[in-house]
Amino acid sequence: MEALMLSSARRVPAIATVACALFVSHLTAQGPAPDPLVKVEGLTKVGDHTYVIPDGNVSLVPNVGIVVGTRATLVIDPGLGRRNGEVILREARRLSPNNELFIASTHFHPEHTTGYVAFPASAKYVNSTTQETEFEQSGAGMIKAFSGRSAVTGELLADAVRRPADVTFDREYALDLGGVRVRFFLVGPTHTRGDTGLFVEGDRVLFAGDVVMNESFLAAGPGSSVKAWLAAFDTFGALEPRTLVPAHGAVGPGTVVAANRAWVQALRDRALALKSQGQSLDETAAAVQKEFQAQHPAWPRANGLAALARSAYEGR
């Protein structure tokens, strides 16, 4: 999959740096935001075994997942830094006091990973080899960039470091928590190379990270692949999820996957049509950005549209 995105492995840190700068500048442009603190008061049960702590539409706060089995508990996206991780850990232990703990992240960005520094050494972190490599190459830079956003983010990330995975996999993995199984699917390069979806069987809850968003455009960057994104939608759709938990924003029905696929397919087709008419890469990206943003003017993350159009134009 890396070959879809890069002509040389040496380009990876540079691409990640550019994407990070774009992301942080986008957040800053939105003006002062609430402190990125996880609020457990909003905890919602979305399945027999599955809970979500919603992000409250606060930047740098993820939708946190907690999946409770009879033997073990999985925490998905443990928040930004130690303080958030401590809050999430307490909630996981409240829901399942005696369970073994596992941690997973939908991608390597700091609000989806660095809360794991609060978890005990006995907790096992499950991650793809791709995401592990991505954090090794670009994680420290992302932490530095996010730390500089405000005094609060700097404090939250003061002791943030990489936590190497205890269990790694290449493309897919299944974790049995006792009475419930969670399946992991590596689907990047989409938002990141290591994007991972997690599907809670039985409950039919899909934690899709930034790969599927509810009433939002997608946070694509220079390394994103439209082909990989469409393939990810197909993988997720085949699971027939009942509930969709995106990385950020409102939880929705599983049909959000098909809705995302439809507009991304339309974007790809439009970019290729403009290319066939002789439009340049830059002209196509600008036109697609304008047209699709006009269709959904209230949707966030419109700055990713041009990157998706460029990917489609270049056939990746």
Short mmCIF file of C-alpha atoms in Angstrom, two decimals, residues 77-306:
data_model
loop_
_atom_site.label_atom_id
_atom_site.label_comp_id
_atom_site.label_asym_id
_atom_site.label_seq_id
_atom_site.Cartn_x
_atom_site.Cartn_y
_atom_site.Cartn_z
CA ASP A 77 -8.11 6.09 20.95
CA PRO A 78 -7.01 6.95 24.53
CA GLY A 79 -6.92 10.73 24.13
CA LEU A 80 -4.34 13.51 24.15
CA GLY A 81 -1.68 13.01 26.79
CA ARG A 82 -1.50 11.65 30.30
CA ARG A 83 -4.33 13.64 31.92
CA ASN A 84 -6.88 12.48 29.35
CA GLY A 85 -5.52 8.96 29.50
CA GLU A 86 -6.00 8.89 33.27
CA VAL A 87 -9.65 9.93 32.92
CA ILE A 88 -10.29 7.24 30.30
CA LEU A 89 -8.45 4.58 32.29
CA ARG A 90 -10.56 5.30 35.38
CA GLU A 91 -13.73 4.94 33.33
CA ALA A 92 -12.57 1.67 31.77
CA ARG A 93 -11.79 0.29 35.22
CA ARG A 94 -15.15 1.46 36.55
CA LEU A 95 -16.92 -0.44 33.77
CA SER A 96 -14.77 -3.56 34.23
CA PRO A 97 -12.78 -3.48 37.49
CA ASN A 98 -10.95 -6.79 37.16
CA ASN A 99 -10.41 -7.08 33.43
CA GLU A 100 -7.16 -7.29 31.54
CA LEU A 101 -6.62 -4.10 29.51
CA PHE A 102 -5.87 -3.64 25.82
CA ILE A 103 -5.28 -0.38 23.91
CA ALA A 104 -5.76 0.41 20.21
CA SER A 105 -5.46 3.54 18.07
CA THR A 106 -7.21 4.29 14.79
CA HIS A 107 -4.11 6.24 13.66
CA PHE A 108 -0.91 7.68 15.06
CA HIS A 109 -1.91 11.31 15.70
CA PRO A 110 -1.35 12.44 19.31
CA GLU A 111 -5.01 12.69 20.38
CA HIS A 112 -5.51 9.07 19.32
CA THR A 113 -2.39 7.66 20.95
CA THR A 114 -0.57 9.59 23.65
CA GLY A 115 -3.13 9.02 26.41
CA TYR A 116 -1.62 5.55 26.58
CA VAL A 117 1.23 6.87 28.74
CA ALA A 118 -1.27 6.81 31.64
CA PHE A 119 -1.98 3.09 31.25
CA PRO A 120 -0.08 0.52 33.30
CA ALA A 121 2.68 -1.56 31.77
CA SER A 122 0.40 -4.59 32.06
CA ALA A 123 -1.99 -3.10 29.46
CA LYS A 124 -1.26 -4.46 25.99
CA TYR A 125 -1.13 -2.10 23.01
CA VAL A 126 -2.25 -3.71 19.72
CA ASN A 127 -1.14 -1.93 16.56
CA SER A 128 -0.28 -2.49 12.91
CA THR A 129 3.34 -2.54 11.81
CA THR A 130 2.52 0.32 9.41
CA GLN A 131 1.22 2.57 12.17
CA GLU A 132 4.19 1.65 14.36
CA THR A 133 6.58 2.76 11.61
CA GLU A 134 4.56 5.92 11.00
CA PHE A 135 4.83 6.97 14.65
CA GLU A 136 8.56 6.19 14.69
CA GLN A 137 9.06 8.45 11.66
CA SER A 138 6.66 11.29 12.40
CA GLY A 139 5.19 10.94 15.88
CA ALA A 140 7.68 13.18 17.68
CA GLY A 141 7.13 15.95 15.14
CA MET A 142 3.38 15.70 15.54
CA ILE A 143 3.68 15.87 19.33
CA LYS A 144 5.88 18.97 19.05
CA ALA A 145 3.44 20.66 16.67
CA PHE A 146 0.41 19.87 18.81
CA SER A 147 2.26 20.95 21.98
CA GLY A 148 2.76 24.39 20.47
CA ARG A 149 -0.91 25.00 19.87
CA SER A 150 -1.64 26.26 23.40
CA ALA A 151 -0.35 26.19 26.95
CA VAL A 152 -2.87 23.46 27.75
CA THR A 153 -1.83 21.17 24.90
CA GLY A 154 1.78 21.74 25.89
CA GLU A 155 1.00 20.66 29.44
CA LEU A 156 -1.02 17.65 28.30
CA LEU A 157 1.80 16.43 26.08
CA ALA A 158 4.69 17.30 28.40
CA ASP A 159 5.68 13.67 28.93
CA ALA A 160 4.19 12.19 25.76
CA VAL A 161 6.39 9.51 24.21
CA ARG A 162 5.94 6.61 21.85
CA ARG A 163 4.67 3.44 23.48
CA PRO A 164 5.80 0.46 21.37
CA ALA A 165 3.07 -2.05 20.61
CA ASP A 166 2.97 -5.30 22.54
CA VAL A 167 1.09 -7.04 19.72
CA THR A 168 1.58 -6.16 16.05
CA PHE A 169 -0.14 -7.24 12.85
CA ASP A 170 0.20 -6.52 9.13
CA ARG A 171 -3.30 -6.18 7.65
CA GLU A 172 -5.90 -7.76 9.96
CA TYR A 173 -6.17 -8.95 13.54
CA ALA A 174 -8.89 -10.36 15.80
CA LEU A 175 -8.94 -9.73 19.56
CA ASP A 176 -11.11 -11.95 21.77
CA LEU A 177 -12.15 -10.08 24.93
CA GLY A 178 -14.32 -12.92 26.22
CA GLY A 179 -17.84 -13.07 24.84
CA VAL A 180 -17.07 -10.42 22.23
CA ARG A 181 -14.50 -10.18 19.46
CA VAL A 182 -13.02 -7.04 17.90
CA ARG A 183 -11.58 -7.16 14.38
CA PHE A 184 -8.84 -4.77 13.24
CA PHE A 185 -8.43 -3.71 9.59
CA LEU A 186 -5.49 -1.69 8.24
CA VAL A 187 -6.92 0.38 5.35
CA GLY A 188 -4.49 3.28 4.65
CA PRO A 189 -3.08 5.27 2.97
CA THR A 190 -6.21 7.34 3.58
CA HIS A 191 -6.10 10.05 6.27
CA THR A 192 -2.78 8.43 7.26
CA ARG A 193 -0.85 5.39 6.07
CA GLY A 194 -1.72 3.46 9.21
CA ASP A 195 -5.45 4.15 9.36
CA THR A 196 -7.17 1.27 11.14
CA GLY A 197 -10.85 0.43 11.52
CA LEU A 198 -12.10 -1.66 14.44
CA PHE A 199 -15.32 -3.65 14.23
CA VAL A 200 -17.07 -4.98 17.32
CA GLU A 201 -18.75 -8.20 16.25
CA GLY A 202 -22.22 -8.88 17.60
CA ASP A 203 -22.73 -5.23 18.52
CA ARG A 204 -21.90 -4.36 14.87
CA VAL A 205 -20.20 -1.13 15.90
CA LEU A 206 -17.49 0.23 13.59
CA PHE A 207 -14.82 2.58 14.92
CA ALA A 208 -13.67 4.05 11.61
CA GLY A 209 -11.19 6.71 12.71
CA ASP A 210 -10.87 9.54 10.19
CA VAL A 211 -11.64 7.18 7.30
CA VAL A 212 -15.43 7.60 7.53
CA MET A 213 -16.94 10.84 8.82
CA ASN A 214 -20.52 11.82 9.60
CA GLU A 215 -21.72 14.97 7.79
CA SER A 216 -18.14 16.01 7.12
CA PHE A 217 -15.63 15.95 4.32
CA LEU A 218 -12.53 13.80 4.79
CA ALA A 219 -9.20 15.02 6.13
CA ALA A 220 -7.11 13.99 3.14
CA GLY A 221 -3.51 15.05 2.66
CA PRO A 222 -0.66 14.82 0.14
CA GLY A 223 -0.18 11.08 0.75
CA SER A 224 -3.84 10.08 0.59
CA SER A 225 -5.07 7.59 -2.00
CA VAL A 226 -8.60 7.71 -3.41
CA LYS A 227 -8.19 4.08 -4.46
CA ALA A 228 -7.34 3.09 -0.89
CA TRP A 229 -10.23 5.16 0.44
CA LEU A 230 -12.77 3.50 -1.85
CA ALA A 231 -11.36 0.08 -0.96
CA ALA A 232 -11.70 0.96 2.73
CA PHE A 233 -15.37 1.81 2.24
CA ASP A 234 -15.86 -1.56 0.56
CA THR A 235 -14.13 -3.36 3.44
CA PHE A 236 -16.21 -1.55 6.03
CA GLY A 237 -19.46 -1.85 4.09
CA ALA A 238 -19.07 -5.63 3.82
CA LEU A 239 -19.15 -5.78 7.63
CA GLU A 240 -22.68 -4.33 7.61
CA PRO A 241 -22.15 -2.10 10.66
CA ARG A 242 -25.20 -0.94 12.57
CA THR A 243 -23.41 1.97 14.26
CA LEU A 244 -20.61 4.17 12.92
CA VAL A 245 -18.22 5.89 15.33
CA PRO A 246 -15.98 8.35 13.48
CA ALA A 247 -12.78 9.74 14.95
CA HIS A 248 -14.49 13.07 15.52
CA GLY A 249 -18.06 14.32 15.33
CA ALA A 250 -21.43 12.69 15.79
CA VAL A 251 -21.94 8.95 16.02
CA GLY A 252 -24.22 7.78 13.21
CA PRO A 253 -25.83 4.78 11.56
CA GLY A 254 -23.80 2.28 9.57
CA THR A 255 -25.27 3.71 6.35
CA VAL A 256 -22.82 6.60 6.71
CA VAL A 257 -20.20 4.32 5.12
CA ALA A 258 -22.19 4.06 1.87
CA ALA A 259 -22.91 7.80 1.93
CA ASN A 260 -19.18 8.54 2.18
CA ARG A 261 -18.43 6.13 -0.63
CA ALA A 262 -21.00 7.78 -2.89
CA TRP A 263 -19.59 11.30 -2.64
CA VAL A 264 -15.95 10.18 -2.85
CA GLN A 265 -16.79 8.14 -5.97
CA ALA A 266 -18.52 11.20 -7.43
CA LEU A 267 -15.46 13.33 -6.63
CA ARG A 268 -13.14 10.84 -8.32
CA ASP A 269 -15.36 10.70 -11.41
CA ARG A 270 -15.53 14.50 -11.58
CA ALA A 271 -11.75 14.86 -11.31
CA LEU A 272 -11.21 12.33 -14.10
CA ALA A 273 -13.81 14.05 -16.27
CA LEU A 274 -12.05 17.40 -15.88
CA LYS A 275 -8.72 15.73 -16.68
CA SER A 276 -10.19 14.25 -19.88
CA GLN A 277 -11.32 17.75 -20.84
CA GLY A 278 -7.72 18.96 -20.71
CA GLN A 279 -7.81 20.66 -17.33
CA SER A 280 -4.51 20.78 -15.46
CA LEU A 281 -3.94 19.18 -12.07
CA ASP A 282 -4.20 22.51 -10.26
CA GLU A 283 -7.28 23.57 -12.24
CA THR A 284 -8.98 20.27 -11.48
CA ALA A 285 -8.21 20.43 -7.76
CA ALA A 286 -9.52 23.99 -7.52
CA ALA A 287 -12.70 23.21 -9.46
CA VAL A 288 -13.49 20.09 -7.45
CA GLN A 289 -12.85 21.91 -4.18
CA LYS A 290 -15.26 24.69 -5.15
CA GLU A 291 -18.00 22.42 -6.53
CA PHE A 292 -18.13 19.93 -3.67
CA GLN A 293 -17.81 22.54 -0.95
CA ALA A 294 -20.81 24.32 -2.49
CA GLN A 295 -22.85 21.12 -2.21
CA HIS A 296 -22.29 20.92 1.56
CA PRO A 297 -21.25 24.38 2.76
CA ALA A 298 -21.69 23.51 6.44
CA TRP A 299 -19.47 20.43 6.38
CA PRO A 300 -16.04 20.75 8.04
CA ARG A 301 -12.69 19.52 6.64
CA ALA A 302 -13.29 20.97 3.17
CA ASN A 303 -9.54 21.62 2.94
CA GLY A 304 -9.12 17.91 2.18
CA LEU A 305 -11.10 18.04 -1.07
CA ALA A 306 -8.24 19.30 -3.23
#
